[in-house]
Each structure stands twice: as C-alpha cells, then as structure tokens.
XYZ file of N, CA and C in Angstrom:
510
model
N -0.550 8.202 -51.443
C -0.892 8.869 -50.256
C -1.482 8.041 -48.944
N -2.435 7.195 -49.424
C -3.087 6.064 -48.494
C -1.806 5.299 -48.227
N -1.245 4.736 -49.168
C -0.390 3.553 -48.772
C 0.857 4.112 -48.109
N 1.150 5.290 -48.198
C 2.117 5.974 -47.293
C 1.538 6.182 -45.872
N 0.468 6.541 -45.633
C -0.179 6.737 -44.376
C -0.115 5.371 -43.768
N -0.542 4.205 -44.487
C -0.665 2.906 -43.838
C 0.659 2.534 -43.403
N 1.805 2.645 -44.172
C 3.553 2.416 -43.778
C 3.709 3.118 -42.628
N 3.528 4.508 -42.227
C 3.841 5.304 -41.405
C 3.162 4.743 -40.088
N 1.889 4.577 -40.217
C 1.009 4.070 -39.076
C 1.643 2.483 -38.740
N 1.876 1.820 -39.632
C 2.728 0.303 -39.341
C 3.913 0.499 -38.539
N 4.751 1.557 -38.987
C 6.130 1.600 -38.513
C 5.736 2.352 -37.252
N 5.011 3.395 -36.841
C 4.681 3.698 -35.569
C 4.153 2.714 -34.518
N 3.337 1.684 -34.945
C 3.103 0.890 -34.181
C 4.083 -0.237 -33.774
N 4.996 -0.630 -34.744
C 6.051 -1.377 -34.417
C 7.067 -0.566 -33.723
N 7.384 0.460 -33.552
C 8.064 1.379 -32.800
C 7.655 0.944 -31.235
N 6.290 1.349 -31.362
C 5.619 1.468 -30.016
C 5.772 -0.133 -29.343
N 5.679 -0.825 -30.337
C 5.886 -2.488 -29.676
C 7.135 -2.750 -29.313
N 8.227 -2.142 -29.925
C 9.761 -2.353 -29.525
C 9.944 -1.641 -28.112
N 9.375 -0.245 -28.044
C 9.634 0.271 -26.849
C 9.043 -0.542 -25.557
N 7.590 -1.053 -25.661
C 6.862 -1.668 -24.498
C 7.687 -3.169 -24.333
N 8.282 -3.513 -25.092
C 9.047 -4.906 -25.166
C 10.295 -4.585 -24.147
N 10.961 -3.374 -24.813
C 12.134 -3.013 -23.898
C 11.618 -2.461 -22.351
N 10.318 -1.937 -22.294
C 9.865 -1.320 -21.025
C 9.938 -2.866 -19.966
N 9.081 -3.595 -20.517
C 8.735 -4.970 -19.831
C 10.176 -5.453 -19.353
N 10.966 -5.606 -20.427
C 12.483 -6.424 -20.156
C 13.018 -5.494 -19.023
N 13.146 -4.280 -18.927
C 13.658 -3.447 -17.881
C 12.996 -3.657 -16.480
N 11.704 -3.341 -16.580
C 11.023 -3.651 -15.360
C 11.256 -5.065 -14.705
N 11.183 -6.031 -15.627
C 11.573 -7.504 -14.986
C 12.942 -7.939 -14.487
N 13.899 -7.170 -15.153
C 15.360 -7.253 -14.681
C 15.697 -6.424 -13.588
N 14.935 -5.341 -13.136
C 15.331 -4.603 -12.016
C 14.967 -5.301 -10.964
N 15.964 -5.105 -9.927
C 15.995 -5.858 -8.542
C 15.206 -5.229 -7.433
N 14.992 -4.056 -7.592
C 14.121 -3.093 -6.735
C 13.451 -2.248 -7.510
N 12.260 -1.581 -6.901
C 11.140 -0.829 -7.587
C 11.822 0.479 -7.888
N 12.906 1.135 -7.133
C 13.563 2.383 -7.391
C 14.313 2.121 -8.688
N 14.924 0.944 -8.762
C 15.705 0.977 -10.142
C 14.608 0.568 -11.051
N 13.551 -0.140 -11.043
C 12.606 -0.350 -12.179
C 12.027 1.078 -12.893
N 11.681 1.973 -11.550
C 10.888 3.124 -11.885
C 12.048 4.391 -12.662
N 13.408 3.849 -12.269
C 14.422 4.789 -13.067
C 14.568 4.275 -14.333
N 14.600 3.222 -14.748
C 14.611 2.428 -16.106
C 13.474 3.006 -16.756
N 12.327 2.833 -16.274
C 11.485 3.166 -16.809
C 11.281 4.777 -17.021
N 11.608 5.748 -16.403
C 11.819 7.283 -16.680
C 12.897 7.164 -17.820
N 13.963 6.707 -17.769
C 15.003 6.940 -18.964
C 14.317 6.338 -20.196
N 13.994 5.177 -20.258
C 13.321 4.840 -21.564
C 12.261 5.820 -22.072
N 11.364 6.192 -21.266
C 10.311 7.365 -21.842
C 10.904 8.518 -22.022
N 11.749 8.782 -21.332
C 12.491 10.358 -21.597
C 13.025 10.194 -22.988
N 13.596 9.248 -23.109
C 14.355 8.817 -24.332
C 13.492 8.774 -25.633
N 12.352 7.851 -25.192
C 11.412 7.763 -26.328
C 10.838 9.482 -26.918
N 10.603 9.744 -25.744
C 9.852 11.047 -26.281
C 10.624 12.313 -26.322
N 12.137 11.881 -26.225
C 13.177 12.981 -26.512
C 12.845 14.397 -25.831
N 12.554 13.997 -24.558
C 12.061 14.970 -23.300
C 13.251 15.261 -22.746
N 13.541 16.501 -22.059
C 14.303 17.261 -21.141
C 14.595 16.260 -19.857
N 13.491 15.550 -19.144
C 13.619 14.997 -18.297
C 12.130 14.125 -18.076
N 12.445 13.194 -17.043
C 11.321 12.163 -16.960
C 11.619 11.796 -15.323
N 10.433 11.958 -14.550
C 10.569 11.605 -13.087
C 9.443 10.744 -12.574
N 9.843 9.945 -11.527
C 8.745 9.275 -10.890
C 8.920 9.793 -9.383
N 7.449 10.431 -8.850
C 7.415 10.809 -7.385
C 6.813 9.822 -6.678
N 6.978 9.633 -5.495
C 6.135 9.189 -4.366
C 5.563 10.115 -3.876
N 4.081 9.878 -3.560
C 3.258 10.898 -2.483
C 3.292 10.574 -1.226
N 3.870 11.553 -0.151
C 3.779 11.185 1.255
C 2.363 11.146 1.648
N 1.699 10.015 2.051
C 0.456 9.958 2.507
C 0.200 10.609 3.467
N 1.248 10.773 4.502
C 1.046 11.334 5.519
C 1.001 12.961 5.748
N 0.913 13.550 4.446
C 0.919 15.065 4.443
C -0.400 15.314 3.388
N -1.278 14.545 3.569
C -2.716 14.918 2.875
C -2.450 14.973 1.582
N -1.819 14.258 0.775
C -1.476 14.266 -0.564
C -0.964 15.363 -1.088
N -0.395 16.129 -0.288
C 0.345 17.438 -0.576
C 1.957 17.478 -1.080
N 2.743 16.540 -0.230
C 4.095 16.385 -0.601
C 4.293 15.415 -1.188
N 5.234 15.643 -2.311
C 5.613 14.373 -2.747
C 7.294 14.539 -3.082
N 7.679 13.614 -3.402
C 9.148 13.374 -3.164
C 9.573 12.656 -4.698
N 10.766 13.459 -5.548
C 11.568 12.681 -6.815
C 12.761 12.286 -6.167
N 12.879 11.017 -5.948
C 14.003 10.628 -5.452
C 15.357 10.799 -6.296
N 14.767 10.017 -7.680
C 15.806 10.274 -8.920
C 14.899 10.398 -10.016
N 15.555 10.917 -11.079
C 14.945 11.064 -12.352
C 16.071 11.079 -13.389
N 15.466 10.888 -14.667
C 16.279 10.840 -15.648
C 16.292 12.213 -16.367
N 17.584 12.617 -16.758
C 17.600 13.933 -17.544
C 18.411 13.740 -18.603
N 18.136 14.339 -19.725
C 18.996 14.604 -21.041
C 20.008 15.378 -20.550
N 21.167 15.035 -21.304
C 22.428 15.558 -21.146
C 22.094 17.174 -20.958
N 23.013 17.741 -19.942
C 22.748 19.506 -19.748
C 21.531 19.881 -18.966
N 20.786 18.905 -18.801
C 19.387 19.253 -17.955
C 19.568 18.837 -16.297
N 19.508 19.818 -15.582
C 19.274 19.124 -14.065
C 18.529 18.711 -13.672
N 18.727 17.810 -12.761
C 17.671 16.918 -12.029
C 16.641 17.811 -11.166
N 15.745 17.242 -10.977
C 14.422 17.818 -10.430
C 14.439 16.912 -9.286
N 15.215 16.336 -8.500
C 15.104 15.557 -7.333
C 14.899 16.411 -6.065
N 14.005 15.934 -5.467
C 13.649 16.773 -4.226
C 12.383 16.599 -3.823
N 11.956 17.344 -2.676
C 10.752 17.324 -2.169
C 9.653 18.329 -2.376
N 8.461 18.331 -2.641
C 7.809 19.358 -3.329
C 6.354 19.508 -2.551
N 6.078 20.752 -2.715
C 4.408 20.817 -2.417
C 3.705 20.555 -3.534
N 2.665 19.841 -3.745
C 1.724 19.873 -5.073
C 0.988 20.996 -4.989
N 0.639 21.671 -4.010
C -0.295 22.805 -4.158
C 0.361 23.887 -4.845
N 1.874 24.151 -4.633
C 2.636 24.973 -5.237
C 2.489 25.101 -6.911
N 2.120 23.705 -7.428
C 2.243 23.454 -8.663
C 0.785 24.371 -9.405
N 0.179 24.948 -8.398
C -1.523 25.465 -8.860
C -2.390 24.579 -8.807
N -3.771 24.928 -8.688
C -4.812 24.471 -8.465
C -5.239 23.452 -9.642
N -4.635 23.814 -10.799
C -5.135 22.708 -12.257
C -4.289 21.509 -11.843
N -3.002 21.657 -11.508
C -2.186 20.342 -11.236
C -2.590 19.643 -10.301
N -2.702 20.429 -8.937
C -3.141 19.689 -7.866
C -4.733 18.974 -7.988
N -5.573 19.514 -8.665
C -6.833 18.891 -8.775
C -6.532 17.512 -9.866
N -5.997 18.022 -10.910
C -5.910 16.736 -11.997
C -5.403 15.595 -11.082
N -4.090 15.906 -10.191
C -3.428 14.749 -9.602
C -4.499 13.897 -8.628
N -4.910 14.711 -7.863
C -5.779 14.344 -6.903
C -7.053 13.436 -7.338
N -7.502 13.684 -8.721
C -8.695 13.243 -9.147
C -8.182 12.183 -10.208
N -6.772 12.015 -9.905
C -6.512 10.823 -11.182
C -6.410 11.202 -12.750
N -6.391 12.486 -12.997
C -6.585 12.985 -14.128
C -5.088 13.084 -14.844
N -4.681 12.904 -16.098
C -3.594 13.111 -16.599
C -3.437 14.727 -16.721
N -2.304 15.459 -16.135
C -2.050 16.608 -16.392
C -1.152 17.042 -17.811
N -1.684 17.917 -18.577
C -0.942 18.307 -19.936
C -0.914 19.559 -20.078
N 0.184 20.132 -20.028
C 0.776 21.646 -20.234
C 1.304 21.608 -21.476
N 1.111 22.413 -22.431
C 1.934 22.556 -23.779
C 2.603 23.829 -23.549
N 2.615 24.663 -22.741
C 3.179 25.845 -22.746
C 2.720 26.441 -21.361
N 3.728 25.949 -20.596
C 3.638 26.799 -19.083
C 3.039 28.303 -19.047
N 4.054 29.095 -19.552
C 3.947 30.465 -19.589
C 2.789 30.772 -20.242
N 2.412 30.419 -21.488
C 1.052 30.741 -22.246
C -0.266 29.932 -21.492
N -0.280 29.075 -20.760
C -1.286 28.535 -20.089
C -1.655 28.836 -18.718
N -0.675 28.916 -18.002
C -0.597 29.192 -16.674
C -0.401 30.751 -16.078
N -1.238 31.268 -15.525
C -1.160 32.849 -14.968
C -0.383 32.806 -13.953
N 0.086 33.955 -13.212
C 0.692 34.342 -11.951
C -0.257 33.499 -10.798
N 0.379 32.877 -9.948
C -0.338 32.027 -8.803
C -1.255 30.747 -9.500
N -0.835 30.229 -10.552
C -1.671 29.009 -11.226
C -0.712 27.996 -11.373
N 0.726 28.226 -10.646
C 1.800 27.134 -10.814
C 3.183 27.453 -11.559
N 2.796 28.628 -12.385
C 3.674 28.882 -13.559
C 4.775 29.197 -12.897
N 5.289 29.808 -11.844
C 6.331 30.030 -11.374
C 7.139 28.993 -10.863
N 6.342 27.687 -10.205
C 7.006 26.667 -9.695
C 7.703 25.820 -10.822
N 6.922 25.602 -11.761
C 7.131 24.549 -13.269
C 8.109 25.193 -13.539
N 8.441 26.717 -13.748
C 9.501 27.298 -14.454
C 10.393 27.187 -13.459
N 10.345 27.627 -12.257
C 11.798 27.244 -11.500
C 12.711 26.011 -11.472
N 11.903 24.767 -12.068
C 12.740 23.660 -12.239
C 12.586 23.370 -13.725
N 12.661 24.450 -14.592
C 12.738 24.213 -15.826
C 11.695 23.572 -16.783
N 10.449 23.589 -16.299
C 9.622 22.983 -17.074
C 8.629 24.173 -17.792
N 8.679 23.975 -19.196
C 7.787 24.858 -19.903
C 6.357 24.050 -20.751
N 6.838 22.729 -20.523
C 5.528 21.577 -21.206
C 5.857 20.544 -20.065
N 4.686 19.722 -19.851
C 4.730 18.613 -19.002
C 3.388 17.673 -19.474
N 3.592 16.399 -19.312
C 2.621 15.659 -18.892
C 2.703 14.817 -17.747
N 2.022 14.858 -16.789
C 2.008 14.019 -15.426
C 0.705 13.417 -15.445
N 1.203 11.970 -15.139
C 0.108 10.699 -15.006
C 0.081 10.672 -13.439
N -1.055 10.528 -12.964
C -0.838 10.230 -11.632
C -1.214 8.812 -11.302
N -0.929 7.953 -10.147
C -1.372 6.702 -9.937
C -2.180 6.919 -8.479
N -3.282 6.633 -8.628
C -4.273 6.620 -7.480
C -4.642 5.225 -6.773
N -4.303 5.058 -5.503
C -4.654 3.772 -4.971
C -5.553 4.000 -3.942
N -6.591 3.504 -3.802
C -7.712 3.209 -2.776
C -8.275 5.024 -2.579
N -8.394 5.281 -3.498
C -9.120 6.769 -3.828
C -7.936 7.930 -3.485
N -6.844 7.763 -3.134
C -5.797 8.458 -2.764
C -4.576 8.667 -3.654
N -3.997 9.851 -3.978
C -2.996 10.098 -4.899
C -1.841 9.157 -4.192
N -1.196 8.225 -4.997
C 0.064 7.545 -4.373
C 1.563 7.752 -4.974
N 1.386 8.020 -6.324
C 2.674 8.389 -6.912
C 2.170 8.923 -8.178
N 3.289 9.587 -9.042
C 2.877 10.133 -10.242
C 4.332 10.059 -10.969
N 4.074 10.117 -12.584
C 5.293 10.040 -13.138
C 4.861 11.231 -14.403
N 6.148 11.943 -14.574
C 5.956 13.251 -15.275
C 7.221 13.481 -16.188
N 6.809 13.805 -17.570
C 7.777 14.228 -18.711
C 7.684 15.571 -19.023
N 8.832 16.069 -18.587
C 9.142 17.303 -18.523
C 9.804 18.093 -19.891
N 9.530 19.128 -20.495
C 10.116 19.731 -21.604
C 10.813 20.975 -21.011
N 12.048 21.720 -21.642
C 12.385 22.834 -21.326
C 11.755 24.094 -21.912
N 10.993 23.626 -23.035
C 10.521 24.528 -24.131
C 9.017 24.200 -24.245
N 8.223 25.177 -24.948
C 6.648 24.682 -25.379
C 6.643 23.511 -25.841
N 5.837 22.474 -25.848
C 5.740 21.465 -26.831
C 4.445 21.329 -26.976
N 4.148 20.547 -28.012
C 2.566 20.223 -28.546
C 2.505 19.047 -28.378
N 2.229 18.486 -27.153
C 1.968 16.992 -26.761
C 1.155 16.576 -27.903
N 1.603 15.222 -28.420
C 0.353 14.418 -29.223
C -0.372 13.620 -28.283
N -1.584 13.478 -29.038
C -2.201 12.141 -28.474
C -1.312 10.791 -27.889
N -0.799 10.477 -29.096
C -0.022 9.395 -28.935
C 1.209 9.254 -27.887
N 1.573 10.820 -27.500
C 2.497 10.878 -26.372
C 1.977 10.726 -25.025
N 1.023 11.270 -24.939
C -0.116 11.301 -23.713
C -0.411 9.963 -23.429
N -1.000 9.360 -24.510
C -1.095 7.749 -24.434
C 0.005 6.641 -24.109
N 1.091 7.041 -24.390
C 2.397 6.246 -24.021
C 2.879 6.829 -22.517
N 2.413 7.724 -22.220
C 3.029 7.960 -20.795
C 2.073 7.329 -19.872
N 0.616 7.387 -20.082
C -0.312 6.587 -19.541
C -0.100 5.156 -19.434
N 0.182 4.705 -20.385
C 0.790 2.942 -20.515
C 1.691 2.812 -19.834
N 2.750 3.510 -19.759
C 4.069 3.272 -19.061
C 3.693 3.194 -17.481
N 2.801 4.202 -17.160
C 2.396 4.309 -15.681
C 1.838 3.203 -15.382
N 0.790 2.724 -16.296
C -0.001 1.202 -15.936
C 0.714 0.288 -15.802
N 2.024 0.147 -16.669
C 2.846 -0.931 -16.797
C 3.651 -0.882 -15.413
N 4.016 0.338 -15.031
C 4.985 0.279 -13.698
C 4.176 -0.388 -12.653
C-alpha cells in the first residue's frame, strides 16, 4: 500500500512537471500576450478536464468592476464565455475574493450560492463549479483566470494549486 502511494505521488509530480514544461514552452513561443493567455487557458482547461478556461482583463477605469473575456478555451460542445461582465453581478463573495486577491473556489454553485449571491449570473453562462484566481497589481485587481465546470465538481487542493501556479507563471 505504501509503495503504491509513493508510485502514484511520483507519477503525479512527473505529470505536473511535464504540464508546467509545456506551459512554459507555450508562453515563450507566443508572439503576443493574448496568444500566450489563450495557450495557457487551453493547456489548463485540458489538464483539468474542465468545461472552459478563461482569462479576463479588468477595466481599471470602471472601479475594478467591469472585466472582459476576449477569448477563452472551451471543451467541445461548450459555448464560449467571451464578453464584458460586471464583477458585482457574480455576487459579494466572488467580488470580495477577487478584489482582495483571494482565489475563489465554488464546488457547487446552486448548492453554495443563494439568490442574489451570484448564482444566477454563474449559471447564465453555464458555470456550476469554478476556480477563479485574481491577479492584483499595485493593490488593484488587474486580471483573472478562471476554470469553469458545467456541473458540480469537488475541486481538489492540487487543482487549486495548479490554477494558482499557472496564473503566477502567466
């Protein structure tokens, strides 16, 4: 049992190392920032077998409320979430976490969020579970990367850590 646990752990570390090497290669070979972010979103979405992965820029002229998803990676059959959104429509928990630089983790949108707490907005774009990691610069929310799931998902600590690592590298 112990030997099997060690083998699984070693295999997981090696898989993560390969993923991060692929990410670094994709970031280095991208000719423009939007291309790099789309490549990172694709790799992360595929690695986590997510429904969608998006990168958003925050409009600093809109008091850290409006953000824009210019392009995203979506699994086959999943609609894009590209568009302009108001952060506050995603509820007080999401807005506070993003503005304070905390990773938002919701495993079951309808189970965790009530009416007026962002549930309606998340579900309107097909999100029933999410990891959203903010990028704060000079004390202001500058960007976000989010992994979406169309059904409830029990995000594991290693999933959350991977999203945070990708955001740091981007």
